[in-house]
Coordinates of C-alpha atoms and ligand atoms in Angstrom, one line a residue:
M178 CA -32.2 15.3 -26.9
D179 CA -34.1 17.9 -29.0
F180 CA -35.4 21.3 -28.2
S181 CA -39.2 21.5 -28.3
G182 CA -40.0 25.1 -29.0
W183 CA -38.4 27.9 -31.0
E184 CA -39.1 31.6 -31.1
K185 CA -37.0 32.5 -34.2
L186 CA -36.7 36.2 -33.6
S187 CA -36.8 38.0 -30.2
L188 CA -35.7 41.5 -29.3
V189 CA -36.5 41.2 -25.6
D190 CA -34.7 38.1 -24.3
Y191 CA -31.1 39.2 -24.1
D192 CA -30.1 42.9 -23.7
D193 CA -30.6 44.6 -27.1
N194 CA -29.3 41.6 -29.0
I195 CA -31.3 40.2 -32.0
T196 CA -31.9 36.8 -30.6
T197 CA -33.4 33.4 -31.4
T198 CA -34.7 31.5 -28.4
L199 CA -34.8 27.7 -28.0
F200 CA -37.1 26.0 -25.5
M201 CA -36.3 22.7 -23.9
A202 CA -39.2 20.7 -22.5
G203 CA -39.1 19.3 -18.9
C204 CA -38.2 20.7 -15.5
P205 CA -37.5 19.2 -12.1
F206 CA -39.7 21.9 -10.5
R207 CA -43.5 22.4 -10.5
C208 CA -43.9 26.0 -9.6
P209 CA -47.7 26.3 -9.3
W210 CA -47.6 29.7 -10.9
C211 CA -45.5 28.6 -13.9
H212 CA -46.8 29.8 -17.3
N213 CA -45.2 26.9 -19.2
S214 CA -47.4 24.1 -17.9
S215 CA -47.3 22.0 -21.1
L216 CA -43.5 22.2 -21.4
V217 CA -43.1 21.2 -17.8
L218 CA -45.9 18.6 -17.3
E219 CA -46.1 16.9 -20.7
P220 CA -42.6 17.1 -22.2
G221 CA -43.2 14.0 -24.2
K222 CA -46.2 15.6 -26.0
V223 CA -44.6 18.7 -27.2
G224 CA -42.7 19.0 -30.5
H225 CA -39.1 18.0 -31.2
I226 CA -37.0 20.1 -33.5
P227 CA -34.1 18.4 -35.2
W228 CA -30.8 19.9 -34.2
S229 CA -29.7 19.9 -37.8
E230 CA -32.6 22.2 -38.6
I231 CA -31.6 24.7 -35.9
M232 CA -28.0 24.6 -36.9
D233 CA -28.9 25.2 -40.5
Y234 CA -31.0 28.2 -39.6
L235 CA -28.2 29.6 -37.4
S236 CA -25.5 29.0 -40.1
K237 CA -27.5 31.0 -42.6
R238 CA -28.3 33.9 -40.3
K239 CA -24.9 34.7 -38.8
N240 CA -25.1 38.2 -40.3
V241 CA -28.6 38.8 -39.0
L242 CA -28.7 37.3 -35.5
D243 CA -26.5 38.2 -32.6
A244 CA -27.3 35.7 -30.0
V245 CA -29.1 32.5 -28.9
C246 CA -31.1 32.3 -25.8
V247 CA -31.4 28.7 -24.4
T248 CA -34.3 28.4 -22.0
G249 CA -37.0 25.9 -20.8
G250 CA -38.4 24.3 -18.9
E251 CA -35.0 23.7 -17.6
P252 CA -32.2 23.4 -20.2
T253 CA -29.6 22.0 -17.9
M254 CA -31.7 18.8 -17.8
M255 CA -30.6 18.2 -21.4
P256 CA -27.8 15.6 -21.3
D257 CA -26.0 16.9 -24.4
L258 CA -26.5 20.6 -23.5
L259 CA -22.8 21.3 -23.5
D260 CA -22.3 19.8 -27.0
K261 CA -25.2 21.9 -28.3
L262 CA -23.8 25.1 -26.7
A263 CA -20.4 24.3 -28.3
D264 CA -22.1 23.9 -31.7
I265 CA -23.7 27.3 -31.4
K266 CA -20.5 28.9 -30.1
S267 CA -18.6 27.5 -33.1
L268 CA -20.8 29.8 -35.3
G269 CA -19.8 32.8 -33.3
Y270 CA -23.0 33.5 -31.5
K271 CA -23.4 35.0 -28.0
I272 CA -25.4 32.7 -25.7
K273 CA -27.7 33.4 -22.9
L274 CA -28.6 30.5 -20.6
D275 CA -31.8 30.6 -18.5
T276 CA -31.7 28.3 -15.5
N277 CA -33.4 27.5 -12.2
G278 CA -30.1 26.5 -10.8
S279 CA -31.0 22.9 -10.3
D280 CA -27.8 21.6 -12.0
P281 CA -24.8 23.5 -10.7
V282 CA -22.4 21.1 -12.4
Q283 CA -23.7 21.8 -15.9
L284 CA -23.9 25.5 -15.1
R285 CA -20.3 25.6 -13.9
V286 CA -18.9 23.6 -16.8
A287 CA -20.8 25.7 -19.3
V288 CA -19.3 28.9 -17.8
E289 CA -15.8 27.6 -17.3
Q290 CA -15.7 26.3 -20.9
G291 CA -16.7 29.7 -22.2
L292 CA -19.9 28.3 -23.6
V293 CA -22.2 31.0 -22.2
D294 CA -21.9 34.8 -22.1
Y295 CA -24.8 35.5 -19.8
V296 CA -26.8 33.5 -17.2
A297 CA -30.2 34.4 -15.9
M298 CA -31.0 32.4 -12.8
D299 CA -34.3 32.3 -11.0
I300 CA -34.2 32.9 -7.2
K301 CA -37.7 31.8 -6.4
N302 CA -37.8 32.7 -2.7
C303 CA -36.0 32.6 0.6
E304 CA -34.8 29.1 1.5
A305 CA -37.6 28.4 4.0
R306 CA -40.3 28.9 1.3
Y307 CA -38.4 27.5 -1.7
A308 CA -40.0 24.1 -1.7
E309 CA -43.6 25.4 -1.7
T310 CA -42.7 28.1 -4.2
V311 CA -41.3 25.5 -6.7
G312 CA -44.0 22.9 -5.9
V313 CA -41.6 20.2 -4.8
K314 CA -42.0 18.5 -1.4
N315 CA -38.7 17.6 0.3
L316 CA -36.8 19.8 -2.1
N317 CA -33.0 19.5 -1.9
F318 CA -32.1 23.2 -1.8
A319 CA -28.3 22.5 -1.9
P320 CA -28.0 22.5 -5.8
V321 CA -29.8 25.8 -6.0
K322 CA -27.6 27.3 -3.3
E323 CA -24.5 26.0 -5.0
S324 CA -25.6 27.6 -8.3
F325 CA -26.3 31.1 -7.0
T326 CA -23.2 31.0 -4.7
Y327 CA -21.1 30.1 -7.8
L328 CA -22.6 32.9 -9.9
L329 CA -22.0 35.4 -7.1
T330 CA -18.3 35.1 -7.6
S331 CA -18.1 33.9 -11.2
P332 CA -16.7 36.1 -13.9
V333 CA -19.7 35.5 -16.2
R334 CA -22.3 38.2 -16.6
Y335 CA -25.5 37.1 -14.8
E336 CA -28.8 38.3 -13.4
F337 CA -31.0 36.9 -10.7
R338 CA -34.7 37.2 -11.1
T339 CA -37.6 36.6 -8.8
T340 CA -41.2 36.4 -10.1
L341 CA -43.3 38.0 -7.3
V342 CA -46.4 36.1 -6.4
E343 CA -48.7 37.5 -3.7
E344 CA -49.3 34.1 -2.1
F345 CA -45.6 33.3 -1.9
H346 CA -43.8 36.5 -1.0
T347 CA -44.1 38.5 2.2
K348 CA -41.9 41.4 3.2
E349 CA -40.1 39.1 5.6
D350 CA -39.4 36.5 2.8
I351 CA -38.0 39.3 0.6
E352 CA -35.7 40.5 3.4
T353 CA -34.4 37.0 3.9
L354 CA -34.0 36.4 0.2
G355 CA -31.9 39.6 0.0
K356 CA -29.6 38.4 2.8
M357 CA -29.3 35.0 1.0
I358 CA -27.9 36.6 -2.2
R359 CA -26.1 39.5 -0.5
G360 CA -23.6 41.1 -2.8
A361 CA -25.4 40.2 -6.0
K362 CA -24.9 42.5 -9.0
V363 CA -28.5 42.6 -10.1
L364 CA -31.9 41.2 -9.2
Y365 CA -35.0 41.7 -11.3
L366 CA -38.4 41.5 -9.7
Q367 CA -40.8 40.2 -12.3
E368 CA -44.5 40.8 -12.4
F369 CA -46.6 37.6 -12.2
I370 CA -49.6 37.6 -14.6
D371 CA -52.2 34.8 -14.0
N372 CA -53.3 33.0 -17.1
K373 CA -55.0 29.7 -17.9
N374 CA -51.6 28.1 -18.9
C375 CA -50.4 28.2 -15.3
I376 CA -49.8 24.9 -13.6
A377 CA -52.3 25.9 -10.9
Q378 CA -54.8 28.6 -10.7
G379 CA -55.7 31.3 -8.1
F380 CA -52.4 33.2 -7.7
H381 CA -52.2 36.9 -7.6
T382 CA -50.0 39.7 -8.9
V383 CA -48.0 41.7 -6.3
P384 CA -49.1 45.3 -6.8
K385 CA -46.5 47.8 -8.1
E386 CA -46.5 49.8 -4.8
K387 CA -45.6 46.6 -2.9
A388 CA -43.0 45.6 -5.5
L389 CA -41.4 49.0 -5.1
L390 CA -41.3 48.4 -1.3
Y391 CA -39.6 45.0 -1.9
R392 CA -37.1 46.7 -4.2
A393 CA -36.2 49.2 -1.5
I394 CA -35.6 46.3 0.9
L395 CA -33.5 44.4 -1.5
L396 CA -31.3 47.4 -2.4
K397 CA -29.8 47.0 1.1
Y398 CA -28.3 43.7 -0.1
V399 CA -27.8 43.8 -3.9
E400 CA -26.1 46.4 -6.1
R401 CA -29.1 46.8 -8.5
C402 CA -32.7 45.8 -8.2
E403 CA -35.2 46.6 -11.0
L404 CA -38.8 45.8 -11.6
R405 CA -39.6 43.9 -14.8
G406 CA -43.0 43.8 -16.5
Y407 CA -44.5 46.5 -14.3
D408 CA -45.6 49.6 -16.2
Ligands
LIG167 S1 -41.3 28.5 -13.6 FE1 -40.7 26.7 -12.3 S2 -41.8 24.9 -13.2 FE2 -41.8 26.6 -14.7 S3 -40.0 26.2 -16.0 FE3 -39.4 27.6 -14.4 S4 -38.6 26.4 -12.8 FE4 -39.7 25.0 -14.1

């Protein structure tokens, strides 16, 4: 299975590493506020980049690039993800994996085989509002729970991240979310910006003052909590 998008140079995806970012099309979720609607809804219509082309690029830039960010959509849907991570690792790159936590088995194996150096996992909401926040009726929450529970005690560096959307997050939801990931090392609260590429329209940004209030609530449960995207 091929990647569908490629940002060849990024300075913002993985700490201060010079990174190249690969996008996989497809996702089991349908977050109505998702910015990647074409990647999520029409994975068959987006491009396919031959793996040999990516490996050739990475081979020639070992002295320029530090890391590869593997993102989506949802990259753990890729059946040969572990093989591709191993190929990248064989060239000596650090790897960051972005995931929504829907495949705890691939996540665990990738970590345990030393194929990822950093995991960024979305925590979309408290459990009671997860299904509506990810746009999936009758969602099975168990895989998501298994993924974040694993990361909470895993040796791999990780971050949790929650995109705040006014229609989905109340003070009470945030308090419950905090209890759910109690003990987490770091949670980023990301600013939602509406645009025409969202899966659905009509959602609103949580104002900075409210995001700061949410941060204060979450600091009762997590070691670090930072705003991301807010000025
Ligand atoms: S925001 Fe939601 S729908 Fe979009 S890629 Fe992430 S998990 Fe999938």
